[in-house]
Each structure stands twice: as C-alpha cells, then as structure tokens.
Short mmCIF file of C-alpha atoms and ligand atoms in Angstrom, two decimals:
data_model
loop_
_atom_site.label_atom_id
_atom_site.label_comp_id
_atom_site.label_asym_id
_atom_site.label_seq_id
_atom_site.Cartn_x
_atom_site.Cartn_y
_atom_site.Cartn_z
CA MET L 608 -34.55 -142.40 46.96
CA ILE L 609 -33.15 -139.56 49.10
CA LEU L 610 -30.33 -140.17 51.17
CA PRO L 611 -30.60 -138.64 54.25
CA TRP L 612 -26.74 -138.03 54.94
CA LYS L 613 -24.59 -135.32 53.68
CA ASN L 614 -20.64 -135.38 54.01
CA GLN L 615 -20.86 -138.59 56.23
CA GLN L 616 -19.53 -142.22 57.63
CA ILE L 617 -22.12 -144.67 58.32
CA THR L 618 -22.28 -148.44 58.72
CA PHE L 619 -23.70 -150.31 55.91
CA GLU L 620 -26.15 -151.65 58.26
CA ARG L 621 -27.73 -148.23 58.69
CA PHE L 622 -27.69 -147.85 54.94
CA MET L 623 -29.37 -151.27 54.55
CA ASP L 624 -32.17 -150.29 57.50
CA PHE L 625 -32.94 -147.23 55.75
CA CYS L 626 -33.09 -148.62 52.03
CA LEU L 627 -35.00 -151.56 53.01
CA TYR L 628 -37.45 -150.14 56.12
CA ASP L 629 -37.55 -146.23 56.27
CA LEU L 630 -41.08 -145.61 56.31
CA GLU L 631 -41.33 -143.11 53.79
CA GLN L 632 -39.01 -144.26 51.16
CA GLY L 633 -38.16 -147.52 52.20
CA TYR L 634 -38.48 -150.82 49.62
CA TYR L 635 -40.42 -152.66 52.08
CA THR L 636 -42.43 -149.82 53.52
CA THR L 637 -43.46 -148.25 50.04
CA LYS L 638 -43.09 -150.88 47.30
CA GLN L 639 -46.26 -152.32 45.71
CA GLU L 640 -45.35 -154.96 43.86
CA ILE L 641 -42.67 -157.14 45.48
CA PHE L 642 -43.37 -160.83 45.18
CA GLY L 643 -44.16 -162.47 41.91
CA PRO L 644 -44.09 -161.99 38.61
CA GLU L 645 -44.91 -158.19 38.72
CA GLY L 646 -42.39 -157.70 41.18
CA ASP L 647 -38.84 -158.44 41.87
CA TYR L 648 -38.65 -162.23 43.03
CA TYR L 649 -40.43 -164.94 44.37
CA THR L 650 -40.65 -166.57 47.58
CA SER L 651 -41.81 -170.48 47.89
CA PRO L 652 -45.66 -168.78 49.37
CA TYR L 653 -45.63 -167.32 45.87
CA THR L 654 -45.04 -170.55 43.73
CA HIS L 655 -47.53 -173.50 45.10
CA GLN L 656 -49.71 -173.72 47.94
CA VAL L 657 -48.10 -177.27 48.62
CA PHE L 658 -45.48 -175.53 49.97
CA ALA L 659 -47.86 -174.49 52.87
CA TYR L 660 -49.53 -177.88 52.75
CA CYS L 661 -46.04 -179.49 53.87
CA LEU L 662 -45.46 -176.83 56.43
CA ALA L 663 -49.10 -177.51 57.99
CA ASP L 664 -48.67 -181.06 58.13
CA ALA L 665 -45.42 -180.99 59.99
CA PHE L 666 -46.67 -178.34 62.51
CA VAL L 667 -49.65 -180.75 63.26
CA HIS L 668 -46.88 -183.23 64.15
CA TYR L 669 -44.72 -180.34 66.37
CA PHE L 670 -48.49 -178.99 67.67
CA GLN L 671 -48.52 -182.74 69.07
CA LEU L 672 -45.70 -183.06 70.75
CA LEU L 673 -46.02 -180.33 73.00
CA SER L 674 -46.18 -180.88 76.52
CA ARG L 675 -49.91 -179.06 77.34
CA PRO L 676 -52.73 -179.11 74.94
CA GLY L 677 -54.08 -176.15 72.87
CA PRO L 678 -54.46 -173.59 72.51
CA PHE L 679 -51.28 -173.05 70.64
CA HIS L 680 -49.52 -169.75 69.06
CA LEU L 681 -48.58 -169.82 65.20
CA VAL L 682 -46.48 -166.92 65.00
CA GLU L 683 -44.98 -165.95 61.97
CA LEU L 684 -41.76 -163.45 61.84
CA GLY L 685 -41.81 -161.40 58.78
CA ALA L 686 -45.44 -162.39 57.23
CA GLY L 687 -45.47 -159.98 54.46
CA GLU L 688 -49.01 -160.22 52.59
CA GLY L 689 -49.61 -163.31 54.70
CA PHE L 690 -50.05 -165.81 51.62
CA LEU L 691 -48.25 -168.43 53.51
CA GLY L 692 -50.33 -168.05 56.95
CA ARG L 693 -53.47 -167.88 54.78
CA ASP L 694 -52.52 -171.42 53.25
CA ILE L 695 -51.30 -173.04 56.06
CA LEU L 696 -54.63 -172.42 58.22
CA THR L 697 -56.63 -173.66 55.13
CA ARG L 698 -54.60 -176.59 55.18
CA LEU L 699 -55.54 -176.79 58.91
CA GLN L 700 -59.16 -176.12 58.83
CA ASP L 701 -59.40 -178.70 55.78
CA ALA L 702 -57.36 -181.57 57.11
CA HIS L 703 -56.78 -181.02 60.84
CA PRO L 704 -60.28 -179.20 62.26
CA ARG L 705 -59.62 -179.94 66.00
CA ILE L 706 -56.27 -178.73 65.72
CA PHE L 707 -57.08 -175.61 63.71
CA GLU L 708 -59.73 -174.57 66.57
CA GLY L 709 -57.10 -174.02 68.88
CA VAL L 710 -54.79 -172.40 66.68
CA ASN L 711 -54.23 -168.38 67.51
CA TYR L 712 -52.63 -167.11 64.29
CA CYS L 713 -50.21 -164.48 65.01
CA PRO L 714 -48.45 -162.32 61.76
CA VAL L 715 -45.62 -160.20 62.98
CA GLU L 716 -44.55 -157.54 60.74
CA LEU L 717 -42.45 -154.26 61.14
CA GLY L 718 -42.98 -152.19 64.14
CA GLU L 719 -44.91 -155.05 65.76
CA ASP L 720 -43.46 -157.66 68.41
CA PRO L 721 -44.30 -161.26 68.51
CA PRO L 722 -46.63 -162.05 71.85
CA GLU L 723 -45.42 -162.87 75.22
CA GLY L 724 -45.91 -166.31 76.82
CA ILE L 725 -45.71 -168.37 73.15
CA HIS L 726 -46.87 -171.98 73.67
CA GLY L 727 -46.52 -172.92 69.71
CA ILE L 728 -44.76 -172.70 66.65
CA VAL L 729 -42.85 -169.34 65.81
CA PHE L 730 -41.87 -169.40 61.81
CA SER L 731 -40.64 -167.44 59.19
CA ASN L 732 -39.99 -167.97 55.02
CA GLU L 733 -37.07 -165.15 54.08
CA PHE L 734 -36.91 -163.28 57.01
CA PHE L 735 -33.87 -163.34 58.90
CA ASP L 736 -31.88 -162.73 55.41
CA ALA L 737 -33.80 -159.69 55.43
CA LEU L 738 -32.65 -158.24 58.83
CA PRO L 739 -29.59 -155.54 58.03
CA VAL L 740 -26.27 -156.58 58.32
CA HIS L 741 -23.01 -154.65 58.84
CA ARG L 742 -19.95 -155.84 56.68
CA VAL L 743 -16.49 -156.26 57.37
CA ARG L 744 -13.18 -157.36 55.43
CA ALA L 745 -10.82 -159.47 56.84
CA ARG L 746 -7.04 -157.43 56.77
CA GLU L 747 -4.50 -159.91 57.83
CA SER L 748 -5.38 -160.93 61.59
CA GLU L 749 -7.42 -158.31 61.89
CA ILE L 750 -11.34 -157.22 60.93
CA ARG L 751 -12.56 -153.85 59.73
CA GLU L 752 -15.49 -152.87 59.49
CA ILE L 753 -16.85 -151.32 55.92
CA TYR L 754 -18.15 -147.93 56.44
CA LEU L 755 -20.05 -145.69 53.75
CA HIS L 756 -19.01 -142.40 52.77
CA ILE L 757 -21.56 -140.75 51.12
CA ASP L 758 -20.84 -136.94 50.25
CA GLY L 759 -23.11 -137.02 46.32
CA GLY L 760 -22.14 -140.35 46.02
CA ILE L 761 -21.22 -143.69 47.73
CA SER L 762 -17.86 -144.27 48.52
CA GLU L 763 -16.50 -147.41 50.85
CA LEU L 764 -13.87 -147.07 53.67
CA GLU L 765 -12.55 -149.26 56.17
CA GLY L 766 -12.45 -148.91 59.82
CA GLU L 767 -12.90 -150.13 63.32
CA VAL L 768 -15.61 -152.12 64.12
CA THR L 769 -18.26 -150.43 65.76
CA ASP L 770 -19.43 -153.51 68.20
CA PRO L 771 -17.59 -155.52 70.21
CA ARG L 772 -20.08 -158.49 69.34
CA ILE L 773 -19.10 -158.26 65.73
CA LEU L 774 -15.55 -159.92 66.21
CA GLU L 775 -17.32 -162.74 68.17
CA TYR L 776 -19.83 -163.19 65.74
CA MET L 777 -16.64 -163.55 62.94
CA LYS L 778 -15.32 -166.31 65.59
CA THR L 779 -18.64 -168.31 65.95
CA GLY L 780 -19.77 -167.91 62.38
CA PHE L 781 -16.99 -168.57 60.54
CA ARG L 782 -13.98 -169.66 62.90
CA GLU L 783 -11.02 -168.31 60.11
CA TRP L 784 -11.06 -165.88 57.50
CA LYS L 785 -9.13 -165.37 54.19
CA GLU L 786 -7.37 -162.33 53.46
CA GLY L 787 -9.65 -159.44 51.42
CA HIS L 788 -12.55 -161.39 51.87
CA GLU L 789 -15.86 -159.68 52.84
CA TYR L 790 -18.31 -161.03 55.44
CA GLU L 791 -21.76 -159.90 56.37
CA VAL L 792 -22.69 -159.88 60.35
CA ASN L 793 -26.35 -159.56 61.29
CA LEU L 794 -26.31 -158.44 64.74
CA LYS L 795 -30.30 -158.26 64.60
CA MET L 796 -30.52 -161.96 63.88
CA ILE L 797 -29.11 -162.55 67.12
CA GLU L 798 -31.46 -159.62 69.24
CA MET L 799 -33.81 -161.31 67.50
CA VAL L 800 -33.38 -164.95 68.74
CA GLU L 801 -32.50 -163.34 72.11
CA ASP L 802 -36.01 -161.43 72.26
CA LEU L 803 -38.08 -164.93 70.87
CA ASP L 804 -36.29 -166.70 74.24
CA ARG L 805 -37.82 -164.20 76.49
CA ARG L 806 -41.04 -164.46 74.98
CA ILE L 807 -40.85 -168.18 74.08
CA ASP L 808 -42.82 -170.68 77.52
CA SER L 809 -42.71 -173.65 74.94
CA ALA L 810 -42.23 -173.96 71.08
CA PHE L 811 -40.54 -175.12 67.62
CA VAL L 812 -39.01 -172.84 66.18
CA LEU L 813 -38.85 -173.44 62.45
CA THR L 814 -36.63 -170.98 60.31
CA VAL L 815 -36.78 -171.30 56.39
CA ASP L 816 -34.28 -169.41 54.77
CA TYR L 817 -30.86 -168.95 52.39
CA GLY L 818 -27.91 -169.35 54.41
CA TYR L 819 -24.63 -171.63 55.65
CA ASP L 820 -23.01 -173.35 58.49
CA TRP L 821 -19.32 -172.75 58.74
CA GLU L 822 -18.08 -175.45 56.99
CA GLU L 823 -20.33 -174.42 53.78
CA TYR L 824 -18.93 -170.76 54.52
CA GLN L 825 -15.51 -172.50 54.38
CA ALA L 826 -16.04 -174.55 51.20
CA ILE L 827 -17.05 -171.86 48.94
CA ASP L 828 -15.34 -168.79 47.28
CA ARG L 829 -17.59 -165.56 47.62
CA PRO L 830 -14.72 -162.74 48.14
CA GLN L 831 -17.53 -160.44 48.36
CA GLY L 832 -19.46 -162.06 50.77
CA THR L 833 -23.27 -163.23 50.18
CA LEU L 834 -24.83 -159.83 49.74
CA LEU L 835 -27.54 -159.76 46.71
CA CYS L 836 -29.97 -157.52 45.34
CA TYR L 837 -33.09 -158.33 43.30
CA HIS L 838 -34.86 -156.17 40.76
CA ARG L 839 -37.55 -156.95 38.27
CA HIS L 840 -35.99 -160.51 38.65
CA GLN L 841 -32.70 -159.85 38.29
CA VAL L 842 -29.76 -160.33 40.45
CA VAL L 843 -28.15 -157.14 40.84
CA THR L 844 -24.56 -157.36 42.41
CA ASP L 845 -23.99 -153.18 43.53
CA PRO L 846 -25.84 -152.79 46.87
CA TYR L 847 -26.01 -148.77 45.77
CA ALA L 848 -27.68 -149.45 42.48
CA ASN L 849 -31.11 -148.41 42.60
CA PRO L 850 -31.45 -147.47 46.69
CA GLY L 851 -35.06 -148.12 47.84
CA ARG L 852 -36.02 -149.80 44.56
CA GLN L 853 -34.77 -153.21 44.78
CA ASP L 854 -34.11 -155.76 47.60
CA ILE L 855 -30.90 -156.28 49.53
CA THR L 856 -30.56 -159.73 51.14
CA ALA L 857 -27.43 -161.47 52.98
CA HIS L 858 -27.40 -165.33 53.22
CA VAL L 859 -28.51 -166.26 56.80
CA ASN L 860 -25.49 -167.59 59.18
CA PHE L 861 -26.67 -170.87 60.36
CA GLU L 862 -23.80 -171.35 62.53
CA VAL L 863 -24.24 -168.00 64.25
CA MET L 864 -28.02 -168.85 64.74
CA THR L 865 -27.97 -172.22 66.34
CA ARG L 866 -24.88 -171.68 68.49
CA THR L 867 -26.67 -168.33 69.76
CA SER L 868 -29.82 -170.12 70.52
CA GLU L 869 -27.89 -173.48 72.16
CA LYS L 870 -26.50 -171.53 74.81
CA LEU L 871 -29.86 -170.48 75.96
CA GLY L 872 -30.97 -174.04 75.80
CA TRP L 873 -32.58 -174.73 72.50
CA LYS L 874 -32.13 -177.60 70.73
CA SER L 875 -31.73 -178.00 66.94
CA GLU L 876 -32.18 -180.54 64.58
CA PRO L 877 -29.98 -180.74 61.95
CA LEU L 878 -29.92 -178.50 59.01
CA THR L 879 -31.60 -179.95 56.09
CA THR L 880 -32.62 -178.56 52.52
CA GLN L 881 -36.29 -177.27 51.99
CA ARG L 882 -36.35 -180.26 49.12
CA VAL L 883 -35.79 -182.54 52.31
CA PHE L 884 -37.90 -181.12 54.48
CA LEU L 885 -40.95 -181.25 52.37
CA HIS L 886 -40.29 -184.84 51.10
CA LYS L 887 -40.21 -185.95 54.67
CA TRP L 888 -43.48 -183.56 55.32
CA GLY L 889 -45.53 -185.66 52.39
CA LEU L 890 -44.74 -183.37 49.12
CA GLU L 891 -45.43 -186.78 47.21
CA LYS L 892 -49.09 -186.94 48.73
CA HIS L 893 -49.93 -183.31 47.75
CA LEU L 894 -48.24 -183.77 44.06
CA GLU L 895 -50.92 -186.79 43.49
CA ASN L 896 -53.47 -184.69 45.22
CA GLU L 897 -53.01 -181.99 43.12
CA GLU L 898 -52.86 -184.18 39.70
CA ALA L 899 -56.13 -186.05 40.90
CA ARG L 900 -57.81 -182.54 41.30
CA GLY L 901 -56.80 -181.70 37.50
CA ILE L 902 -53.43 -179.65 37.66
CA LEU L 903 -52.87 -180.91 34.38
CA ASN L 904 -55.77 -179.60 32.89
CA PRO L 905 -54.61 -176.99 30.53
CA GLU L 906 -56.31 -173.94 32.25
CA ARG L 907 -53.92 -174.44 35.39
CA LEU L 908 -51.00 -173.79 33.80
CA GLU L 909 -50.30 -171.31 35.75
CA GLU L 910 -50.29 -173.06 38.61
CA ARG L 911 -48.10 -175.88 37.54
CA LEU L 912 -45.69 -173.16 36.43
CA GLY L 913 -45.40 -172.41 39.87
CA LEU L 914 -44.95 -176.00 40.71
CA LYS L 915 -42.01 -176.36 38.83
CA THR L 916 -40.71 -172.79 40.11
CA LEU L 917 -40.73 -174.65 43.31
CA LEU L 918 -39.10 -177.95 42.52
CA ILE L 919 -37.00 -177.49 39.61
CA PRO L 920 -33.70 -179.27 40.58
CA GLY L 921 -31.07 -176.79 41.47
CA GLY L 922 -34.05 -174.02 42.26
CA ILE L 923 -35.73 -172.79 45.50
CA SER L 924 -36.50 -176.19 46.98
CA ASP L 925 -32.39 -176.67 46.88
CA THR L 926 -30.75 -173.51 47.68
CA MET L 927 -33.15 -172.63 50.80
CA LYS L 928 -32.59 -174.29 54.32
CA MET L 929 -34.56 -175.53 56.55
CA LEU L 930 -33.90 -175.21 60.52
CA VAL L 931 -36.23 -177.00 62.90
CA GLN L 932 -35.42 -176.06 66.73
CA GLN L 933 -36.89 -177.13 70.15
CA VAL L 934 -37.53 -174.52 73.09
CA ARG L 935 -38.46 -176.06 76.32
CA VAL L 936 -40.49 -178.68 74.78
C1 SAM Q 634 -37.95 -160.84 52.30
S1 SAM Q 634 -39.45 -160.51 52.86
C2 SAM Q 634 -40.69 -162.22 53.01
C3 SAM Q 634 -41.73 -162.44 52.95
C4 SAM Q 634 -42.61 -163.47 53.41
N1 SAM Q 634 -42.40 -164.40 54.46
C5 SAM Q 634 -42.60 -164.39 52.09
O1 SAM Q 634 -41.85 -165.55 52.43
O2 SAM Q 634 -43.04 -163.86 50.94
C6 SAM Q 634 -39.24 -160.28 54.35
C7 SAM Q 634 -39.94 -159.78 55.50
O3 SAM Q 634 -39.86 -159.43 56.82
C8 SAM Q 634 -40.30 -158.14 57.31
N2 SAM Q 634 -39.42 -157.86 58.20
C9 SAM Q 634 -38.37 -157.34 58.09
N3 SAM Q 634 -37.84 -156.91 59.54
C10 SAM Q 634 -38.61 -157.18 60.40
C11 SAM Q 634 -38.72 -156.99 61.87
N4 SAM Q 634 -37.85 -156.42 62.01
N5 SAM Q 634 -40.33 -157.18 62.45
C12 SAM Q 634 -41.12 -157.98 61.75
N6 SAM Q 634 -40.84 -158.14 60.18
C13 SAM Q 634 -39.88 -157.63 59.49
C14 SAM Q 634 -40.53 -157.17 55.75
O4 SAM Q 634 -41.10 -156.01 55.95
C15 SAM Q 634 -40.93 -158.07 54.71
O5 SAM Q 634 -42.44 -158.37 54.66
#
C-alpha cells in the first residue's frame, strides 16, 4: 500500500480509514479472501449455520412484538458477503414462511445508506469494531490524542484532541482512566447510532461484537488499549505492519453505545455473551437437529470443526457480546 501523506501529521482515525476502506488500496475494498480458512480470521457466520438459525428464531419473536404487522425491514449493517443474511432468510423460509413472506432484507455495505422509515430489525455482526477510531493517551489529568507523523516511516506523537466529543466519550465510556494508558474513541459509532435513530420508525436493534461495558474496562489491564490486527489467522499488535493487508479492529465501547442511544430514547436489555444468547434462542434444539441430520458422519467433519470454532469454551461465543435494544417499540 502507498500512503498518500508525505511529511504530514494525521489522526489514527484517518490512517485506519485509509488502510481499511480506501477504494483503490483498502483491506476491505480490495482483498479477495478475508474470512474463513484461506483468509485472515473467522466471524461467527463463517463457522456454522446454527448461529444464523438462533438469530432467526430470536427475530421472529421480535417481529411479533412490534406494534404493527409486516412488511418488516431486516437491515444488516456491514453485511460483507451476505452469508449471515442468506442463512437467516433460509431459516425464516423453512420454519416461519408467513413471516418470511413479509420480510424485506436490506444489506448495507460501504458507501450505502440504511433505508428510511425502518420498521423491523437492524442487526450487525462485527460491524462497529471495524469502524475507524481515534486513539488517545491519558496524561495526568489530561487526554492527549495520538497522531501519526508520516515521513518515509510512521512515528507517533501526542497533541491536543481534534474533536471536543472525544473528552465527552472518555467520561461516558471509561469514567476514569489510568496514567499513560491508551484508549480508542469511536466517534463514527456515535454518528451511526444517531443516523439510525433518524431512519427508524420502530425497531429492535441487535449488535453482536467484541467489546466491554465500563466495569469491564476498569477490570482489564490493557495499557495499549484494545486495538488488534489480524493477518493470516495471527494476531498482530502493530497497526503499522502490513498496511492495507491486515484487518484493524478496536473493541466496541458498549457503555458509550447504550448511553448515547438511551439519550435518544432507546431501551437496552442487559449486555450478554453470544453463548448466553444462543442458548436462549434454541441452540440445543438446533444441535439435536444437526445430529439427527447426520452431522456426526465422517464426510461432515469440516462442518463439525466449524461448530467447534463457534462453541469451544473461551472462544468466539464467550468473547462476543450481544446487545438488544428497542427503539420506539
Ligand atoms: C468485520 S467485517 C464483518 C462482515 C460480516 N458482518 C461478518 O460478520 O462476516 C465489517 C464489514 O463492515 C463493512 N463496513 C465498514 N464500514 C461500513 C460503513 N460505514 N457502512 C457499511 N458497511 C461498512 C466492511 O466493508 C465489512 O464488510
């Protein structure tokens, strides 16, 4: 990747945006294989369809709770290749055909806007953790923004924060901070929530992502923050290695997400793990069905390994969080 800046100072947000989303060189815009065994990492939709089946069963329940009947929007933010949406629709068609008839699936990818007048469900899997973030460092009682100086190589330096919303975000999301520690500030997440609020008439919003509430941020010890990169199934801690060839993510601050949306009148259910959510929405029943349909046969080993990746203790279903919110329901 050729960086377009020479002898210039830019925010980390600008750098991350360029590395992931530049139309000609960005990771998400140009890389062929991102997910799965040939790519850089797995997301739950690439492990096994039972993930989508549990979501579909939950969605049927949410559709039924909406104050007026269908047609319903089913909006997926950051849908990627659309595997999750496809598997959810398959499950709705097979098990809930009357609801399926009234569902208008709207995948939203880069450069596209969610529809107006949403009545239904807005959901996302690993969308908010892929939005470009500002990075800051706590210095005595002051918050300093981390800038990049690009001049042949990349070096970091500290300066004044670029946006007054950053301090507000820090107070809401972390309440207090530790001297010398680094934190990520996802202003694009706030803008996205505010934009969704303008577009929603009545909806459930389901967010699946890596992240913490403020108590978890207090408990963890991550002086360098939660920024992580993925390259060929390896975790890379250096965001400046492989620019444009590796994924860069930052954990979602669920404290900021819930507080921002609650100011807009949204109601949040308690944050849970993906595992708790899957159990609530029929995981055992789906596993029994898969067994009855021969998933233990030797030729379905690949599928079984996918299930293992989804359900292994300490794995993706324990680290992923699920947030369900009601907007004018
Ligand atoms: C980590 S991937 C997750 C893809 C998919 N949801 C999955 O779970 O496999 C994040 C996705 O969000 C998309 N994305 C990033 N910013 C976006 C934006 N502002 N609007 C819509 N999609 C966006 C990226 O292009 C990418 O496909």
